[in-house]
Short mmCIF file of C-alpha atoms in Angstrom, two decimals:
data_model
loop_
_atom_site.label_atom_id
_atom_site.label_comp_id
_atom_site.label_asym_id
_atom_site.label_seq_id
_atom_site.Cartn_x
_atom_site.Cartn_y
_atom_site.Cartn_z
CA MET Q 263 118.02 68.52 181.84
CA PRO Q 264 120.55 71.32 182.42
CA LEU Q 265 119.78 74.67 180.85
CA SER Q 266 122.86 74.37 178.64
CA LEU Q 267 121.69 71.08 177.10
CA THR Q 268 118.95 72.66 175.07
CA PRO Q 269 117.20 71.00 172.14
CA GLY Q 270 119.50 72.97 169.86
CA VAL Q 271 122.62 71.65 171.61
CA LEU Q 272 121.25 68.11 171.47
CA SER Q 273 120.71 68.50 167.74
CA GLU Q 274 124.34 69.57 167.32
CA LEU Q 275 125.55 66.60 169.38
CA ARG Q 276 123.40 64.29 167.26
CA ARG Q 277 124.94 65.65 164.08
CA ILE Q 278 128.41 64.85 165.48
CA VAL Q 279 127.79 61.24 166.52
CA GLU Q 280 124.54 60.48 164.64
CA ASP Q 281 121.54 58.86 166.29
CA ARG Q 282 123.40 55.66 167.15
CA GLY Q 283 125.95 57.62 169.17
CA LEU Q 284 123.59 59.64 171.37
CA ILE Q 285 121.71 58.29 174.40
CA THR Q 286 119.08 60.38 176.18
CA ALA Q 287 116.42 57.84 177.22
CA PRO Q 288 116.29 57.74 181.07
CA ASN Q 289 116.27 53.93 181.24
CA GLN Q 290 119.40 53.76 179.05
CA LEU Q 291 121.17 56.53 180.96
CA GLN Q 292 120.95 54.39 184.11
CA THR Q 293 123.80 52.26 182.77
CA TYR Q 294 126.11 55.26 183.04
CA GLU Q 295 125.01 56.73 186.38
CA CYS Q 296 127.90 55.05 188.26
CA ASP Q 297 131.05 53.04 187.73
CA GLY Q 298 132.27 50.10 189.83
CA LEU Q 299 131.68 52.18 192.98
CA THR Q 300 127.92 51.82 193.04
CA ALA Q 301 127.39 53.69 196.31
CA PHE Q 302 127.50 56.96 194.32
CA ARG Q 303 125.03 57.50 191.48
CA VAL Q 304 124.29 60.55 189.34
CA PRO Q 305 122.35 60.24 186.05
CA PRO Q 306 124.08 62.06 183.19
CA ALA Q 307 122.22 64.55 181.02
CA ALA Q 308 123.22 62.56 177.93
CA VAL Q 309 125.75 59.96 176.80
CA LEU Q 310 127.87 60.35 173.66
CA LEU Q 311 129.53 57.36 171.95
CA PRO Q 312 132.16 58.82 169.59
CA GLU Q 313 134.18 56.66 167.21
CA SER Q 314 137.08 58.97 166.30
CA THR Q 315 139.37 61.72 167.57
CA GLU Q 316 137.55 64.16 165.29
CA GLN Q 317 134.20 63.39 166.90
CA VAL Q 318 135.66 63.80 170.40
CA GLN Q 319 137.15 67.11 169.32
CA SER Q 320 133.80 68.36 168.00
CA ILE Q 321 132.06 67.31 171.23
CA LEU Q 322 134.58 69.11 173.44
CA ARG Q 323 134.46 72.26 171.31
CA LEU Q 324 130.70 72.32 171.79
CA CYS Q 325 131.04 71.68 175.52
CA HIS Q 326 133.57 74.52 175.79
CA ARG Q 327 131.33 76.92 173.90
CA GLU Q 328 128.25 76.04 175.95
CA ARG Q 329 130.10 75.51 179.27
CA ILE Q 330 128.86 71.92 179.54
CA PRO Q 331 130.81 69.69 181.95
CA PHE Q 332 131.81 66.29 180.59
CA VAL Q 333 133.08 63.01 182.02
CA ALA Q 334 135.08 60.56 179.88
CA ARG Q 335 134.32 56.91 180.60
CA GLY Q 336 136.14 53.73 179.65
CA ALA Q 337 134.69 50.36 180.58
CA GLY Q 338 133.17 51.65 183.82
CA THR Q 339 135.17 49.27 186.02
CA GLY Q 340 136.77 51.97 188.20
CA LEU Q 341 136.35 51.55 191.95
CA SER Q 342 136.66 55.15 193.19
CA GLY Q 343 133.81 56.89 191.37
CA GLY Q 344 136.16 58.48 188.83
CA ALA Q 345 133.63 58.03 186.00
CA LEU Q 346 130.69 59.20 188.10
CA PRO Q 347 128.80 61.86 186.12
CA ALA Q 348 128.72 65.38 187.52
CA ASP Q 349 125.39 67.13 187.91
CA GLY Q 350 124.26 68.26 184.46
CA SER Q 351 127.24 66.70 182.71
CA ILE Q 352 127.38 64.58 179.61
CA VAL Q 353 129.28 61.29 179.59
CA ILE Q 354 131.66 60.58 176.71
CA ALA Q 355 131.78 56.77 176.59
CA LEU Q 356 134.81 55.58 174.61
CA SER Q 357 133.78 51.94 174.25
CA ARG Q 358 133.36 52.22 170.46
CA MET Q 359 136.90 53.50 170.02
CA ASN Q 360 138.21 49.97 170.38
CA ARG Q 361 140.57 49.41 167.46
CA ILE Q 362 144.20 48.36 167.55
CA LEU Q 363 145.63 50.79 165.00
CA ASN Q 364 149.18 49.55 164.54
CA ILE Q 365 151.53 46.83 165.78
CA ASP Q 366 155.22 47.67 165.43
CA ILE Q 367 157.13 44.62 166.66
CA PRO Q 368 160.65 45.82 165.66
CA ASN Q 369 160.20 48.92 167.86
CA GLN Q 370 158.17 47.06 170.50
CA GLN Q 371 155.17 49.40 170.21
CA VAL Q 372 151.42 49.07 169.77
CA THR Q 373 149.09 51.98 168.97
CA VAL Q 374 145.50 51.63 170.16
CA GLN Q 375 142.31 53.57 170.79
CA PRO Q 376 141.20 54.11 174.39
CA GLY Q 377 138.37 51.57 174.31
CA VAL Q 378 140.67 48.61 173.65
CA ILE Q 379 140.47 46.06 176.47
CA ASN Q 380 143.74 45.69 178.38
CA ALA Q 381 144.07 41.93 177.88
CA ASN Q 382 143.47 42.29 174.13
CA VAL Q 383 146.78 44.14 173.74
CA THR Q 384 148.73 41.14 174.98
CA ALA Q 385 146.51 38.80 172.95
CA ALA Q 386 147.38 40.76 169.80
CA VAL Q 387 151.15 40.45 170.25
CA ALA Q 388 151.40 37.09 172.03
CA PRO Q 389 152.02 35.18 168.75
CA GLN Q 390 155.22 37.23 168.37
CA GLU Q 391 156.24 36.35 171.98
CA TYR Q 392 155.51 39.82 173.40
CA PHE Q 393 153.19 41.07 176.15
CA TYR Q 394 151.79 44.28 177.65
CA ALA Q 395 152.90 44.42 181.29
CA PRO Q 396 150.25 46.41 183.29
CA ASP Q 397 147.70 43.83 184.39
CA PRO Q 398 145.02 45.15 186.78
CA SER Q 399 142.75 42.44 188.16
CA SER Q 400 140.01 43.60 185.80
CA GLN Q 401 142.27 43.33 182.75
CA THR Q 402 139.83 41.16 180.80
CA VAL Q 403 137.17 43.90 180.92
CA CYS Q 404 138.89 47.22 181.70
CA SER Q 405 140.06 49.52 178.91
CA ILE Q 406 143.39 51.18 178.16
CA GLY Q 407 141.83 54.66 178.37
CA GLY Q 408 140.63 53.97 181.91
CA ASN Q 409 144.04 52.50 182.78
CA ILE Q 410 145.66 55.78 181.70
CA ALA Q 411 143.19 57.87 183.69
CA GLU Q 412 143.98 55.95 186.89
CA ASN Q 413 147.61 55.00 186.13
CA ALA Q 414 146.59 51.39 186.67
CA GLY Q 415 149.04 48.82 187.93
CA GLY Q 416 148.39 45.20 188.76
CA ALA Q 417 150.25 42.26 190.18
CA HIS Q 418 153.26 42.59 187.89
CA CYS Q 419 153.91 46.32 188.39
CA LEU Q 420 156.33 45.35 191.18
CA LYS Q 421 158.90 44.51 188.51
CA TYR Q 422 157.56 46.17 185.37
CA GLY Q 423 156.03 49.41 186.66
CA PHE Q 424 152.64 51.11 186.35
CA THR Q 425 150.85 52.28 183.20
CA VAL Q 426 152.90 55.49 183.09
CA THR Q 427 155.99 53.36 182.43
CA HIS Q 428 154.43 51.80 179.34
CA VAL Q 429 152.73 54.72 177.54
CA LEU Q 430 155.06 56.39 175.06
CA GLU Q 431 152.83 58.86 173.24
CA MET Q 432 149.21 59.99 173.33
CA THR Q 433 146.85 61.99 171.18
CA VAL Q 434 144.84 64.11 173.61
CA VAL Q 435 141.86 66.38 173.06
CA LEU Q 436 142.08 69.23 175.55
CA PRO Q 437 138.92 70.63 177.21
CA ASP Q 438 138.73 73.51 174.69
CA GLY Q 439 138.85 71.08 171.76
CA GLU Q 440 142.50 71.53 170.82
CA VAL Q 441 144.23 68.29 169.76
CA VAL Q 442 147.77 67.83 171.08
CA THR Q 443 150.39 65.11 171.20
CA LEU Q 444 151.87 64.31 174.59
CA GLY Q 445 154.99 62.19 175.02
CA SER Q 446 157.05 60.71 172.21
CA LYS Q 447 157.63 57.38 170.52
CA VAL Q 448 161.33 58.26 170.67
CA PRO Q 449 163.05 57.50 173.99
CA ASP Q 450 164.25 60.35 176.20
CA ALA Q 451 162.67 63.20 174.22
CA PRO Q 452 163.60 66.62 175.69
CA GLY Q 453 161.11 68.90 177.42
CA TYR Q 454 158.61 68.53 180.23
CA ASP Q 455 157.03 65.14 180.81
CA LEU Q 456 153.47 66.24 180.05
CA ALA Q 457 152.42 62.66 179.32
CA GLY Q 458 153.45 61.86 182.89
CA VAL Q 459 151.27 64.74 184.13
CA PHE Q 460 148.28 63.51 182.13
CA ILE Q 461 148.52 59.83 183.11
CA GLY Q 462 146.81 59.37 186.46
CA SER Q 463 145.01 62.73 186.27
CA GLU Q 464 141.66 60.89 186.40
CA GLY Q 465 140.16 62.56 183.36
CA THR Q 466 140.54 66.09 184.71
CA LEU Q 467 142.88 67.33 181.95
CA GLY Q 468 141.16 66.16 178.75
CA VAL Q 469 140.41 63.00 176.77
CA ALA Q 470 143.09 60.68 175.35
CA THR Q 471 141.97 59.26 172.00
CA GLU Q 472 145.03 57.36 170.75
CA MET Q 473 148.00 55.96 172.63
CA THR Q 474 151.21 54.18 171.70
CA LEU Q 475 152.15 51.53 174.26
CA ARG Q 476 155.44 49.82 175.02
CA ILE Q 477 155.31 46.03 174.78
CA MET Q 478 157.87 43.66 176.22
CA ARG Q 479 159.52 40.43 175.18
CA LYS Q 480 158.23 37.36 177.02
CA PRO Q 481 160.80 36.00 179.49
CA GLU Q 482 162.48 32.67 178.82
CA THR Q 483 160.74 31.06 181.76
CA VAL Q 484 158.08 31.90 184.35
CA GLN Q 485 157.65 30.10 187.67
CA VAL Q 486 154.97 30.63 190.32
CA ILE Q 487 155.07 29.27 193.84
CA LEU Q 488 152.35 29.16 196.51
CA ALA Q 489 153.51 29.39 200.14
CA ALA Q 490 151.02 28.65 202.96
CA PHE Q 491 151.40 30.34 206.36
CA ASP Q 492 149.61 30.23 209.70
CA SER Q 493 149.52 34.03 209.94
CA ILE Q 494 149.38 36.97 207.57
CA THR Q 495 152.19 38.56 209.59
CA ALA Q 496 154.53 35.67 208.68
CA ALA Q 497 153.60 35.96 205.00
CA ALA Q 498 154.20 39.72 205.09
CA GLN Q 499 157.57 39.25 206.79
CA SER Q 500 158.58 36.84 204.01
CA VAL Q 501 157.82 39.56 201.45
CA SER Q 502 160.14 42.01 203.21
CA ASP Q 503 162.84 39.36 203.57
CA VAL Q 504 162.71 38.42 199.87
CA ILE Q 505 163.23 42.05 198.81
CA ALA Q 506 165.88 42.62 201.48
CA ASN Q 507 167.73 39.61 200.07
CA GLY Q 508 168.07 41.41 196.75
CA GLN Q 509 165.46 39.43 194.83
CA LEU Q 510 162.99 41.17 192.50
CA PRO Q 511 160.06 38.86 191.70
CA ALA Q 512 157.66 39.77 188.90
CA ALA Q 513 154.84 39.65 191.45
CA MET Q 514 154.21 38.98 195.15
CA GLU Q 515 150.62 38.77 196.30
CA ILE Q 516 149.01 37.87 199.64
CA MET Q 517 145.52 36.49 200.21
CA ASP Q 518 144.03 35.89 203.64
CA ARG Q 519 141.77 33.00 204.68
CA LEU Q 520 138.50 34.73 203.76
CA SER Q 521 139.69 35.68 200.28
CA ILE Q 522 141.05 32.16 199.75
CA GLU Q 523 137.68 30.67 200.69
CA ALA Q 524 135.85 33.08 198.38
CA ALA Q 525 138.17 32.31 195.46
CA GLU Q 526 137.74 28.57 196.01
CA ILE Q 527 133.96 28.89 195.91
CA SER Q 528 134.09 31.11 192.85
CA VAL Q 529 136.74 29.71 190.47
CA HIS Q 530 138.22 26.63 192.26
CA PRO Q 531 141.96 27.43 192.06
CA ASN Q 532 142.77 24.61 194.51
CA TYR Q 533 144.68 26.79 196.95
CA PRO Q 534 145.93 25.29 200.23
CA LEU Q 535 143.53 26.31 203.02
CA CYS Q 536 145.58 28.50 205.34
CA GLU Q 537 145.50 31.79 207.21
CA ALA Q 538 147.68 33.52 204.59
CA LEU Q 539 148.74 32.51 201.10
CA LEU Q 540 151.76 34.13 199.44
CA LEU Q 541 151.96 33.92 195.63
CA ILE Q 542 155.38 34.65 194.18
CA GLU Q 543 156.11 34.78 190.46
CA LEU Q 544 159.68 34.81 189.16
CA ASP Q 545 160.62 35.26 185.51
CA GLY Q 546 163.75 35.59 183.41
CA PRO Q 547 166.50 33.27 182.18
CA GLN Q 548 166.02 29.67 183.34
CA ALA Q 549 169.23 29.40 185.37
CA GLU Q 550 168.58 32.72 187.14
CA VAL Q 551 164.99 31.84 188.00
CA ASP Q 552 166.01 28.41 189.35
CA LEU Q 553 168.51 30.07 191.69
CA GLN Q 554 166.03 32.75 192.80
CA MET Q 555 163.32 30.18 193.43
CA ALA Q 556 165.56 28.17 195.76
CA THR Q 557 166.31 31.34 197.73
CA VAL Q 558 162.64 32.37 197.93
CA ILE Q 559 161.53 28.94 199.14
CA ASP Q 560 164.22 28.97 201.81
CA ILE Q 561 163.06 32.40 203.06
CA CYS Q 562 159.42 31.31 203.17
CA LYS Q 563 160.24 28.17 205.14
CA LYS Q 564 162.32 30.15 207.64
CA ASN Q 565 159.22 32.31 208.23
CA GLY Q 566 157.06 29.28 208.90
CA ALA Q 567 155.62 28.30 205.52
CA TRP Q 568 154.26 24.78 206.02
CA GLU Q 569 153.64 24.15 202.32
CA THR Q 570 155.44 25.50 199.25
CA ARG Q 571 153.82 24.39 196.01
CA LEU Q 572 155.23 25.11 192.55
CA ALA Q 573 152.74 25.64 189.73
CA VAL Q 574 154.22 23.08 187.39
CA ASP Q 575 152.93 24.21 184.00
CA GLU Q 576 151.10 26.97 182.12
CA ASN Q 577 147.66 25.64 183.06
CA ALA Q 578 148.59 25.51 186.75
CA ARG Q 579 149.90 29.10 186.62
CA PHE Q 580 146.76 30.25 184.86
CA LEU Q 581 144.62 28.70 187.60
CA VAL Q 582 146.72 30.34 190.34
CA TRP Q 583 146.28 33.80 188.83
CA LYS Q 584 142.64 33.19 187.96
CA GLY Q 585 141.94 32.73 191.66
CA ARG Q 586 143.87 35.85 192.62
CA LYS Q 587 142.32 38.09 189.97
CA ALA Q 588 138.83 36.85 190.86
CA ALA Q 589 139.27 37.85 194.49
CA PHE Q 590 137.38 41.16 194.33
CA ALA Q 591 134.35 39.74 192.56
CA ALA Q 592 134.47 36.61 194.73
CA ALA Q 593 133.94 38.79 197.81
CA GLY Q 594 130.30 38.79 196.76
CA ARG Q 595 130.24 35.15 197.88
CA LEU Q 596 131.05 36.29 201.41
CA SER Q 597 128.70 39.22 201.86
CA PRO Q 598 125.84 40.92 200.00
CA ASN Q 599 127.77 44.22 199.98
CA TYR Q 600 131.41 45.16 200.18
CA ILE Q 601 133.82 48.04 199.66
CA VAL Q 602 137.18 47.47 197.96
CA GLN Q 603 139.68 49.93 199.37
CA ASP Q 604 143.09 50.84 197.94
CA GLY Q 605 145.97 52.24 199.97
CA VAL Q 606 149.74 51.98 200.00
CA ILE Q 607 152.16 51.58 202.90
CA PRO Q 608 155.91 51.04 203.13
CA ARG Q 609 156.53 47.32 202.62
CA THR Q 610 158.32 47.03 205.96
CA SER Q 611 155.16 48.26 207.74
CA LEU Q 612 153.00 45.43 206.43
CA PRO Q 613 152.91 43.25 209.58
CA ALA Q 614 152.16 46.12 211.98
CA VAL Q 615 149.57 47.81 209.75
CA LEU Q 616 147.72 44.58 209.01
CA GLU Q 617 147.41 43.82 212.71
CA LYS Q 618 146.05 47.33 213.29
CA LEU Q 619 143.47 46.93 210.51
CA ASN Q 620 142.26 43.66 212.01
CA ALA Q 621 141.81 45.37 215.38
CA MET Q 622 139.85 48.23 213.79
CA ALA Q 623 137.54 45.77 211.99
CA ALA Q 624 136.95 43.82 215.21
CA ALA Q 625 136.09 47.02 217.08
CA GLU Q 626 133.40 47.79 214.46
CA ASN Q 627 132.17 44.19 214.43
CA LEU Q 628 132.76 44.11 210.67
CA ARG Q 629 134.67 41.57 208.61
CA VAL Q 630 137.58 42.73 206.45
CA THR Q 631 139.29 40.39 204.01
CA ASN Q 632 142.69 41.25 202.61
CA VAL Q 633 144.12 40.55 199.19
CA PHE Q 634 146.91 42.78 198.02
CA HIS Q 635 150.05 43.48 196.04
CA ALA Q 636 152.41 42.78 198.90
CA GLY Q 637 155.57 43.43 196.93
CA ASP Q 638 154.92 47.17 196.66
CA GLY Q 639 152.79 47.54 199.79
CA ASN Q 640 149.56 48.17 197.85
CA LEU Q 641 146.75 47.05 200.16
CA HIS Q 642 143.26 46.14 199.00
CA PRO Q 643 141.25 45.55 202.16
CA ILE Q 644 137.68 44.55 201.34
CA VAL Q 645 135.15 45.68 203.97
CA LEU Q 646 132.17 43.29 204.07
CA TYR Q 647 128.74 44.49 205.20
CA ASN Q 648 125.01 44.22 204.67
CA ARG Q 649 123.29 47.47 203.79
CA ASP Q 650 119.98 46.03 204.99
CA ASN Q 651 121.31 46.25 208.55
CA PRO Q 652 120.61 49.79 209.78
CA GLY Q 653 123.76 51.90 210.00
CA GLU Q 654 126.08 49.13 208.79
CA GLU Q 655 126.84 50.70 205.41
CA GLU Q 656 127.80 54.00 207.04
CA ARG Q 657 130.10 52.18 209.49
CA ALA Q 658 131.66 50.21 206.61
CA ILE Q 659 132.36 53.38 204.61
CA ASP Q 660 133.80 55.10 207.66
CA LEU Q 661 136.04 52.12 208.43
CA SER Q 662 137.27 51.92 204.84
CA LEU Q 663 138.27 55.60 204.95
CA ARG Q 664 139.92 55.33 208.35
CA ILE Q 665 142.03 52.53 206.87
CA LEU Q 666 143.39 55.15 204.46
CA ASP Q 667 144.27 57.37 207.41
CA VAL Q 668 146.33 54.50 208.81
CA CYS Q 669 148.13 54.18 205.47
CA VAL Q 670 149.03 57.89 205.50
CA GLU Q 671 150.16 57.72 209.14
CA ALA Q 672 152.42 54.81 208.20
CA GLY Q 673 154.10 56.96 205.55
CA GLY Q 674 152.03 55.68 202.62
CA SER Q 675 149.30 56.91 200.28
CA ILE Q 676 145.49 56.95 200.04
CA THR Q 677 145.63 55.18 196.68
CA GLY Q 678 147.91 52.89 194.76
CA GLU Q 679 146.02 52.32 191.53
CA HIS Q 680 142.27 52.90 191.95
CA GLY Q 681 142.51 56.68 192.02
CA VAL Q 682 140.83 59.29 194.22
CA GLY Q 683 137.69 59.89 192.18
CA ARG Q 684 134.71 60.91 194.25
CA GLU Q 685 135.33 58.40 197.01
CA LYS Q 686 138.55 59.76 198.52
CA GLN Q 687 138.33 63.52 197.97
CA CYS Q 688 138.23 64.29 201.67
CA SER Q 689 141.23 62.03 202.30
CA MET Q 690 143.33 64.23 199.99
CA SER Q 691 143.34 66.89 202.71
CA TYR Q 692 144.68 64.31 205.17
CA MET Q 693 147.57 63.45 202.87
CA TYR Q 694 148.45 66.84 201.36
CA SER Q 695 148.83 70.35 202.75
CA ASP Q 696 146.86 73.29 201.35
CA PRO Q 697 149.89 74.57 199.34
CA ASP Q 698 150.26 71.09 197.80
CA LEU Q 699 146.62 71.08 196.72
CA GLU Q 700 146.81 74.66 195.45
CA THR Q 701 149.76 73.73 193.26
CA MET Q 702 147.88 70.75 191.82
CA GLN Q 703 144.89 73.02 191.09
CA ARG Q 704 147.13 75.41 189.15
CA VAL Q 705 148.29 72.50 186.99
CA ARG Q 706 144.71 71.46 186.35
CA ARG Q 707 143.66 75.01 185.47
CA ALA Q 708 146.49 75.26 182.94
CA PHE Q 709 144.75 72.48 180.98
CA ASP Q 710 141.15 73.27 181.92
CA PRO Q 711 140.56 76.82 183.18
CA LEU Q 712 136.77 76.43 182.95
CA ASN Q 713 136.74 73.24 185.07
CA LEU Q 714 134.70 71.28 182.55
CA SER Q 715 136.69 68.04 182.36
CA ASN Q 716 135.47 65.59 185.00
CA PRO Q 717 134.74 68.29 187.58
CA GLU Q 718 134.05 67.54 191.24
CA LYS Q 719 136.68 64.79 191.31
CA LEU Q 720 140.08 64.29 192.83
CA PHE Q 721 140.21 67.49 194.91
CA PRO Q 722 138.38 68.22 198.16
CA THR Q 723 135.20 70.11 197.30
CA PRO Q 724 134.57 72.40 199.01
CA ARG Q 725 137.79 73.12 200.83
CA ILE Q 726 136.09 72.55 204.17
CA CYS Q 727 135.61 68.95 203.07
CA GLY Q 728 137.27 67.64 206.21
CA GLU Q 729 134.64 69.25 208.43
CA ARG Q 730 131.74 67.20 207.21
CA SER Q 731 131.06 63.58 208.05
CA ARG Q 732 132.33 60.83 205.80
CA GLY Q 733 130.18 58.61 203.67
CA ALA Q 734 128.05 59.25 200.62
CA TYR Q 735 128.49 62.82 199.37
CA ALA Q 736 126.09 65.46 200.66
CA PRO Q 737 126.65 69.19 200.22
CA HIS Q 738 128.06 70.95 203.25
CA PRO Q 739 125.66 73.61 204.55
CA ILE Q 740 128.26 76.30 203.86
CA GLU Q 741 128.69 74.98 200.31
CA ALA Q 742 124.93 74.97 199.80
CA SER Q 743 124.74 78.58 200.96
CA GLY Q 744 127.35 79.60 198.40
CA ILE Q 745 129.87 80.76 200.99
CA ALA Q 746 132.47 77.98 200.68
CA GLU Q 747 135.18 78.09 198.06
CA VAL Q 748 134.48 75.51 195.38
CA PHE Q 749 137.01 74.61 192.72
#
């Protein structure tokens, strides 16, 4: 137990959230020692389960007074270690703040607490023919608060944009306990876009406790087509050609043979068995979609698609997307262990980069399956391995991080929607210069000068991060000696 979490502090925390909102038993704390990235584990000193903004505010005031680091946690589905506890930190789990507070159909807005599950927002407004657009693959279990921390996207962000596009206003508790409102329910409010700064900051600037979301009217029609190719390069070329033709599908996704096989075993979507499957969803007015679909099919066939299959009804579309969204979990059918990576490249680089990744995997004698948001170049290579084989896990981690280097070298990014968290801290130095990182640190310090809010995340720590080997975190000798600069 850290020195700051004394029996007196624990008593104060218990008064804030009562007995039912405080977890200290070691066997119960194990649930919170990692998120979806299970390679990193740190047991928290305690877990708090607040139910209101006022309780969060009281917790953060106490943390500020006692200099206790804290980590906010949504559903724990993150894949970059963003909700990994810091040494001696408490975890503020927001799962009990799960109420939909207001539905305002005339203004196309919904106000929710951070623990509301993503898919439940759409479920709440579907009877009025509206939907919430961001749809990460984990949308049936991930929470809106976590989506805001990572600026989550999903298959349909190609047309509708990421989470930042759909959050209008937030109530945020800053690390010193001050409650502020960021953003505005009114369009185009003047002033700095502080909501835009907060969204995607991975919990390093405070805790969002209420948020007003933009909802959208359901399109008149939705059509999904499956196109089967003999190579992933041909499928990727079709994606570039569709965009170059002036079409803007709601979603364009690619799955390779391994991910198709895993999805078939897992949820039986009845995909054609091929080397690469391209899923394209078009939505809008019926006449417009019919015309777009004819164009898309023609492009796919010119690139060698040997089957184009239209999902004929709502059930068929549901099955198509069920298979795609199950792809990450289905990887467990292929290998006892795997790493889901997340990088972005320019769309036109897809064919060349995918060929390079295949060559890198072959050189390491590791299998990599690819399933990704092809429309915006957001790759999700899944590195398969068996940690029981000596050295294989280390090689898998190293390969997954070198894949990010390739993304940066192609003009892309080390993350599209999963965030940096603990996993990719060292890769930040590969993507950004020291002045870039210094500027970001100044922004963070403006919100959190004591570095209490989700510390040890996002930024390279220490600054000589790039000198040490990749893999599970271990303190650099210079860091351990107290010489290195640590933010």
